[in-house]
Amino acid sequence: MKQFLRSKNGSVRSGVAAFSFALVSFTAFAQPPVDTLQTGYGRRLLTEITENTMQLKPENLNKGLISTTEQLLAGQVAGLRVIPNAGAPGAGAQMILRSGTSIFGSIAPLVVLDGVPLEPTSASDHNSSFSFLNPNDIATITLLKDAASMAIYGGRAANGVLLITTKQANKTSNLKLDYTTTAGISVLRKKADVLSSGEFREMVQRDFPEQEHLLGKYDTDWQDVIFRNAFSHDQNLSLSGALFKAVPFRVSYGYLNQNGILKTSQAKRNSLALSLNPSFLQDHLRLNVYLRKADEYTRIADKYAITQAWAFDPTQPVYQDNRYGGYFTYLRPNGEPNDNATTNPLSLLEQGLHEDETSNLLGQVHLQYKLHFLPSLSVNIRYAFQDQQNDFTLQRPAEMASVAWLKGWLQTRDRSINWKKKEAFLSLDQPLGMLQSKLQVVLGASVKDHEQEQYNLSSSGRGSFSEFYYMISNNYTSVFGQAAFSVKGKYLLEAALTREQSSLLPATDRTFVMGSGGVSWNLLKESFLAGKSNLSQLKLYANYSSYGKPDNSSLVMTSMFNSELKVERTNKWNAGLTWGIRGNRLSGDLNYYRTSTKDMLIIITLPPINGFPNSNTLKANNGGFLTSGLETNLRYQLISRPDLNWSIGTNLNYLKSEVSDFRKGSQLYHYGDELVLSPGKPINSFYLYEQLYDSHGKPIEKGYKKDVRGYDEKQVMRTVDPSLVFGLNSEINYRKLSADFLLRGSLGNNVFNYAEAYRNALYMASNGGYMENISGKYTESGFNIPQLHSNYFLEKASFARLEYLQLGYNVGNIWRDRAALKLNATVQNAFVITKYKGQDPEVTGGIDRGQYPQPRTFSVGLNLSI
C-alpha cells in the first residue's frame, strides 16, 4: 500500500527535477527594501496597507531551542494566541487569532510561505501543518489581521494571514557560510501532586487497614521513573551568494534531534532548502525558484503513562521476575494480568513502539515579466506543489501486560496529502500624475487540485483483523482581484474581491464570494499638523470584510453528508490608530475589532440506523456568535546611545465573545460533557454542576444546586477563553553584551481540572486486589467518590510565563577577520506564576485530562559566519 501511495506522486518529483535542471545563469536583481511586505501577489510598502502591520525578523522572535515556527510567535503579536498542544517533541501549537471564527472549523491564520498558501492540515497526526519548515530559514514574519487585501486569499483568510518569507541572497552578496548550533537540556518544571509512599502507607493504615496487606515494601516515585532530563540539539548550515555575480542562491541544511522529558519521546528532522532568484532582460524577466525537502521522525511516548504514574501504588517496585517483560504487573489468581488494575507506566513507554514518519516536499516556480512598453504592469505565472507522505506504526508485543489478552497488537496507517496549484495574475503598480496618486491593481485566477488517501490496518495475535481505505479529491478554483488607490501619500482606498468554488461542497453552496474594503488617512501629511516635530507618525484606518469559509476537511470527514449544508459566513469590521512620537522613540497603535459568524457549523449525533450500534454524525448549520475586542502595541526606546540601547515593548488584547442566536427551540448545544454553546453566553462555556458547601466552607459530597423540581442541575458558567492576553519584552545591548526576555500570559481563562477530579477521592485508593494512589489534595475536599462534573474543579488559570531569557555575547571578528562569532545562553519556561493547581495552566480546549507537561529548557548556542 505504501508503494501504491507513493507511485501516484512520482510525476511531481520528476517535475521538480526538470525545472531544477533547466536553471542556468541569469542577471540577478537586488533584494527589495526592508520596509516592504512580500505578499503572494507582489510587494507593497508597509505604509500602503489599511491596518497597522508589524514585520518581525529573527532578532525580534522568540529565542532558545526552537523546533517549530509556532514557538517563534508566542506572545509576540497582539491578538494572536499560541497555545502549545503539549510539551512533547514536535507537537507544535494551536494558533488562534483572537477568539477564532468557528467552533469546529479552522481557527488558525492562513500561512503563506514565500507567496504560496499552505494547507491547514498535515499528513501526520503528531506534527503541525508546517513543522517541515526549519525556523532557521525564516527571514520575516508578518501577521495581517484585518487588512482589506487579505480577502484576495479567499475564505481561509478569515482568521488572518501569516506571511512568512525565507532567507535569500542578492546579486551583490559575497559567498557566505553560516553555521548555527544550539544544544540544550530539558527538565520537568513541576510534578503532579500525589501522595508519596510514606503518605500513601499512612492513608491505607488509617482508612483501609483491611487492605494493608496489599502494600509493597518499596518507595517508588513513579514520576521520577517516567520522566528524565532530556538532551537535544539543533544544527544548521547554509551557503549563500551570487553565482558568477549573476544568480543569487541560498542552500541550507538543518538537523534537529529533540528528546522529550517523557522517556522514549523523540523528534528528528532533516531539512534541505534551496532558493534561486535570478533575473534577465535588464530585470524585466525574473524567476523565483524555491524547493524545500524535510524528513521527520517522531517516537511518540504513550501519554497514558503520565496518568498511570499518578495512580500507581508508590510502595510497589518498577520491575519483577515475570513473563511480561520483567515489569511489575498486577496478576489474577490464574497468573494472567489483571485488566482492571493500573498499568505499569514504564511498560507503556518502553514496551510499546509508536513511530511516525513524514516526508514532505514543497516547491514553486514563479515567473514574472514586466512589459517593456509598460514596466509598471507585470505578468505572473506560478506553479506550486506539496507532496506529503506519512507512515504511522503502533506495536505492542504479546508479552506486554496491557495487551496480553490480545496476544499483541499492531496498527499501521499510510496517509498521503498532495496538491498542485497553478495561477496566473496581472499586477499593476502605476504612479499617476494627477493628485500625486498611485494605483495598484491585481487580477488573476488559480486552480488547485487536492488529493488525500489513507489506508489503515489493525490486527492482533488472536487473529482479529480490520482495514479501512478512503480517498478524497477536490478541485478548487478562484478568480480574484485587488485594487489600492493612494493620493499624495495621505489617503488610501483598498478593496479586494474573490470568487471561489470547491467540488467538495454541496451543490447548493458550491460557489461563494468574498469581498473587503479599507481606508487609511495619514494625518501627519496634513497641513494642520505641519511643524509638529514631536509627531513621527499618525494614521487612522478602518476595514470591513466578508468571508465564506470552505472548511473542506471538517465537512467531508464525517460519517454522513448533509446535502443542504452551507459554508460558514464571517463578517469582520475594525478601526484603529497608529502613532509615533520623537522619531518613533515612543510608538504604538490601538485597534478595535468586531467579528460575527453565522450559519455556524456544528456536529449532530444521530441515533443508530438499521440496528447498527454505532451512532452517526452529521454537520449542520445552526446560529452564530460574535467576538469583539481592543488591541494595543506599545514600544519605547528607553536608552539610545552608541554603546547602550534599551527598548521595551508590550502588547495587550482584551477580547470577549457571545453566542448570538440558535434556531428556535435550541438553548444548549453540547460538545463533550463539559462544554456548551448557549445564547447570550461566551463561546466555549463550561457546563457543570454548581458545588454546594457546608458552614465550614467544605464541599458537600454530591451536594449541587437544584432545579425547581429538586434535581441536580448543571449550569452554564465561565469560559475557556481569556479576557486579556498580554506580552512584555525587553532588549538590552551594551557594547558586545545583550540581554533579552519575554514575559507573556493571560487573565480570565479557566481550566476544568478533570485529572484532579478523577484522582481527588478516597474511594479511588482501594480497588479489589490492588491499591491506587490519589491526589495529595484529597483532604481539602473530603470526597469519597470522584465528582467528575463538579465546578469545584473548575479553576482559574490566569498565568504569567517567562517564555525565555537570553544572554548573548558578540565575540566579533575572528580568524584574521575572516569570520564572525556570536554566543548565547538561554532559559525557556523558567517560571510560571499561576493559581492553577495542575502542572500547566495552558491547556488546549480547556479540559485538563493529564497532558504532557511543558519542560523548562536550558540551552547554549553559537553562530559562526564566514
Short mmCIF file of N, CA and C in Angstrom, two decimals, residues 65-138:
data_model
loop_
_atom_site.label_atom_id
_atom_site.label_comp_id
_atom_site.label_asym_id
_atom_site.label_seq_id
_atom_site.Cartn_x
_atom_site.Cartn_y
_atom_site.Cartn_z
N LEU A 65 16.05 26.99 22.20
CA LEU A 65 15.96 25.77 21.41
C LEU A 65 14.57 25.73 20.79
N ILE A 66 14.46 26.28 19.58
CA ILE A 66 13.18 26.43 18.89
C ILE A 66 13.08 25.36 17.81
N SER A 67 12.03 24.54 17.88
CA SER A 67 11.91 23.45 16.91
C SER A 67 10.79 23.69 15.89
N THR A 68 9.80 24.53 16.21
CA THR A 68 8.70 24.79 15.28
C THR A 68 8.48 26.29 15.13
N THR A 69 7.91 26.66 14.00
CA THR A 69 7.68 28.07 13.71
C THR A 69 6.72 28.70 14.71
N GLU A 70 5.72 27.95 15.17
CA GLU A 70 4.75 28.50 16.12
C GLU A 70 5.43 29.01 17.38
N GLN A 71 6.48 28.31 17.85
CA GLN A 71 7.19 28.72 19.05
C GLN A 71 7.79 30.12 18.92
N LEU A 72 8.15 30.51 17.71
CA LEU A 72 8.75 31.82 17.49
C LEU A 72 7.78 32.96 17.82
N LEU A 73 6.47 32.68 17.74
CA LEU A 73 5.48 33.75 17.76
C LEU A 73 4.75 33.90 19.09
N ALA A 74 4.91 32.96 20.00
CA ALA A 74 4.15 33.01 21.26
C ALA A 74 4.42 34.31 22.00
N GLY A 75 3.35 35.08 22.23
CA GLY A 75 3.46 36.32 22.98
C GLY A 75 3.98 37.51 22.22
N GLN A 76 4.21 37.38 20.92
CA GLN A 76 4.86 38.45 20.15
C GLN A 76 3.88 39.42 19.51
N VAL A 77 2.67 38.97 19.18
CA VAL A 77 1.75 39.79 18.38
C VAL A 77 0.42 39.92 19.10
N ALA A 78 -0.07 41.13 19.25
CA ALA A 78 -1.37 41.35 19.88
C ALA A 78 -2.46 40.65 19.06
N GLY A 79 -3.31 39.90 19.74
CA GLY A 79 -4.41 39.23 19.07
C GLY A 79 -4.15 37.81 18.65
N LEU A 80 -2.87 37.39 18.63
CA LEU A 80 -2.54 36.02 18.22
C LEU A 80 -2.17 35.22 19.46
N ARG A 81 -2.99 34.21 19.75
CA ARG A 81 -2.69 33.30 20.86
C ARG A 81 -2.02 32.05 20.30
N VAL A 82 -0.91 31.67 20.91
CA VAL A 82 -0.18 30.46 20.53
C VAL A 82 -0.18 29.54 21.74
N ILE A 83 -0.99 28.49 21.68
CA ILE A 83 -1.17 27.57 22.80
C ILE A 83 -0.49 26.25 22.47
N PRO A 84 0.58 25.89 23.18
CA PRO A 84 1.25 24.61 22.88
C PRO A 84 0.28 23.45 23.00
N ASN A 85 0.31 22.55 22.00
CA ASN A 85 -0.53 21.35 22.07
C ASN A 85 -0.11 20.46 23.23
N ALA A 86 1.16 20.47 23.55
CA ALA A 86 1.72 19.69 24.66
C ALA A 86 3.21 19.98 24.70
N GLY A 87 3.89 19.39 25.67
CA GLY A 87 5.33 19.58 25.75
C GLY A 87 6.11 18.53 25.00
N ALA A 88 5.41 17.67 24.25
CA ALA A 88 6.09 16.58 23.53
C ALA A 88 6.90 17.14 22.36
N PRO A 89 8.02 16.52 22.02
CA PRO A 89 8.80 16.95 20.87
C PRO A 89 7.96 16.92 19.59
N GLY A 90 8.03 18.00 18.81
CA GLY A 90 7.33 18.06 17.53
C GLY A 90 5.84 18.29 17.63
N ALA A 91 5.30 18.55 18.83
CA ALA A 91 3.86 18.64 19.00
C ALA A 91 3.26 19.89 18.38
N GLY A 92 4.05 20.93 18.18
CA GLY A 92 3.51 22.16 17.60
C GLY A 92 2.61 22.89 18.58
N ALA A 93 1.78 23.78 18.06
CA ALA A 93 0.91 24.59 18.89
C ALA A 93 -0.33 24.97 18.12
N GLN A 94 -1.36 25.34 18.86
CA GLN A 94 -2.59 25.83 18.25
C GLN A 94 -2.51 27.35 18.17
N MET A 95 -2.66 27.89 16.97
CA MET A 95 -2.65 29.33 16.77
C MET A 95 -4.09 29.81 16.60
N ILE A 96 -4.49 30.77 17.43
CA ILE A 96 -5.85 31.29 17.38
C ILE A 96 -5.78 32.81 17.27
N LEU A 97 -6.38 33.35 16.22
CA LEU A 97 -6.47 34.80 16.10
C LEU A 97 -7.67 35.27 16.91
N ARG A 98 -7.39 36.00 17.96
CA ARG A 98 -8.44 36.49 18.86
C ARG A 98 -9.23 35.31 19.43
N SER A 99 -10.55 35.24 19.18
CA SER A 99 -11.34 34.11 19.68
C SER A 99 -11.70 33.14 18.59
N GLY A 100 -11.14 33.31 17.38
CA GLY A 100 -11.46 32.43 16.27
C GLY A 100 -12.78 32.80 15.63
N THR A 101 -13.07 32.17 14.50
CA THR A 101 -14.31 32.45 13.76
C THR A 101 -15.14 31.20 13.53
N SER A 102 -14.82 30.10 14.24
CA SER A 102 -15.54 28.85 14.06
C SER A 102 -15.38 28.02 15.33
N ILE A 103 -16.31 27.09 15.54
CA ILE A 103 -16.21 26.17 16.66
C ILE A 103 -15.51 24.88 16.25
N PHE A 104 -15.89 24.31 15.11
CA PHE A 104 -15.31 23.05 14.67
C PHE A 104 -14.45 23.22 13.41
N GLY A 105 -14.53 24.36 12.75
CA GLY A 105 -13.70 24.60 11.58
C GLY A 105 -12.34 25.14 11.96
N SER A 106 -11.56 25.49 10.97
CA SER A 106 -10.22 26.01 11.20
C SER A 106 -10.28 27.38 11.86
N ILE A 107 -9.42 27.60 12.88
CA ILE A 107 -9.34 28.90 13.54
C ILE A 107 -7.93 29.48 13.47
N ALA A 108 -7.04 28.82 12.75
CA ALA A 108 -5.66 29.28 12.63
C ALA A 108 -5.51 30.22 11.45
N PRO A 109 -4.59 31.18 11.53
CA PRO A 109 -4.32 32.03 10.37
C PRO A 109 -3.85 31.22 9.17
N LEU A 110 -4.16 31.69 7.99
CA LEU A 110 -3.66 31.09 6.77
C LEU A 110 -2.17 31.40 6.66
N VAL A 111 -1.34 30.38 6.50
CA VAL A 111 0.10 30.56 6.38
C VAL A 111 0.46 30.65 4.90
N VAL A 112 1.09 31.76 4.53
CA VAL A 112 1.54 31.97 3.15
C VAL A 112 3.06 32.00 3.17
N LEU A 113 3.68 30.98 2.60
CA LEU A 113 5.13 30.83 2.63
C LEU A 113 5.71 31.23 1.28
N ASP A 114 6.47 32.31 1.27
CA ASP A 114 7.08 32.79 0.02
C ASP A 114 6.04 32.94 -1.08
N GLY A 115 4.85 33.43 -0.69
CA GLY A 115 3.79 33.70 -1.66
C GLY A 115 2.83 32.56 -1.90
N VAL A 116 3.08 31.38 -1.32
CA VAL A 116 2.24 30.21 -1.58
C VAL A 116 1.43 29.87 -0.32
N PRO A 117 0.10 29.89 -0.40
CA PRO A 117 -0.72 29.48 0.75
C PRO A 117 -0.56 27.99 1.03
N LEU A 118 -0.35 27.64 2.29
CA LEU A 118 -0.19 26.24 2.68
C LEU A 118 -1.51 25.65 3.16
N GLU A 119 -1.61 24.34 3.10
CA GLU A 119 -2.79 23.65 3.61
C GLU A 119 -2.79 23.68 5.13
N PRO A 120 -3.98 23.80 5.76
CA PRO A 120 -4.03 23.84 7.22
C PRO A 120 -3.92 22.48 7.87
N THR A 121 -3.86 21.41 7.08
CA THR A 121 -3.80 20.05 7.61
C THR A 121 -2.45 19.42 7.29
N SER A 122 -2.10 18.42 8.10
CA SER A 122 -0.86 17.70 7.90
C SER A 122 -1.18 16.22 7.71
N ALA A 123 -0.32 15.53 6.96
CA ALA A 123 -0.49 14.09 6.80
C ALA A 123 -0.23 13.36 8.11
N SER A 124 0.47 14.01 9.02
CA SER A 124 0.76 13.43 10.32
C SER A 124 -0.21 13.96 11.37
N ASP A 125 -0.63 13.08 12.27
CA ASP A 125 -1.47 13.50 13.39
C ASP A 125 -0.65 14.01 14.56
N HIS A 126 0.67 13.97 14.45
CA HIS A 126 1.52 14.28 15.59
C HIS A 126 2.44 15.48 15.34
N ASN A 127 2.37 16.07 14.17
CA ASN A 127 3.16 17.26 13.85
C ASN A 127 2.23 18.34 13.32
N SER A 128 2.67 19.59 13.41
CA SER A 128 1.86 20.68 12.90
C SER A 128 1.91 20.70 11.38
N SER A 129 1.02 21.50 10.78
CA SER A 129 0.89 21.51 9.32
C SER A 129 2.12 22.09 8.62
N PHE A 130 2.95 22.85 9.34
CA PHE A 130 4.19 23.32 8.69
C PHE A 130 5.40 23.10 9.59
N SER A 131 5.41 21.93 10.25
CA SER A 131 6.58 21.55 11.05
C SER A 131 7.79 21.27 10.17
N PHE A 132 7.56 21.06 8.87
CA PHE A 132 8.66 20.81 7.95
C PHE A 132 9.53 22.04 7.75
N LEU A 133 9.02 23.22 8.10
CA LEU A 133 9.75 24.47 7.87
C LEU A 133 10.78 24.66 8.99
N ASN A 134 12.03 24.74 8.62
CA ASN A 134 13.11 24.99 9.57
C ASN A 134 13.07 26.45 10.02
N PRO A 135 12.85 26.73 11.31
CA PRO A 135 12.78 28.12 11.77
C PRO A 135 14.03 28.93 11.43
N ASN A 136 15.16 28.28 11.28
CA ASN A 136 16.40 28.98 10.97
C ASN A 136 16.41 29.56 9.56
N ASP A 137 15.50 29.10 8.69
CA ASP A 137 15.43 29.61 7.31
C ASP A 137 14.57 30.86 7.18
N ILE A 138 13.89 31.26 8.24
CA ILE A 138 12.91 32.35 8.16
C ILE A 138 13.60 33.71 8.19
#
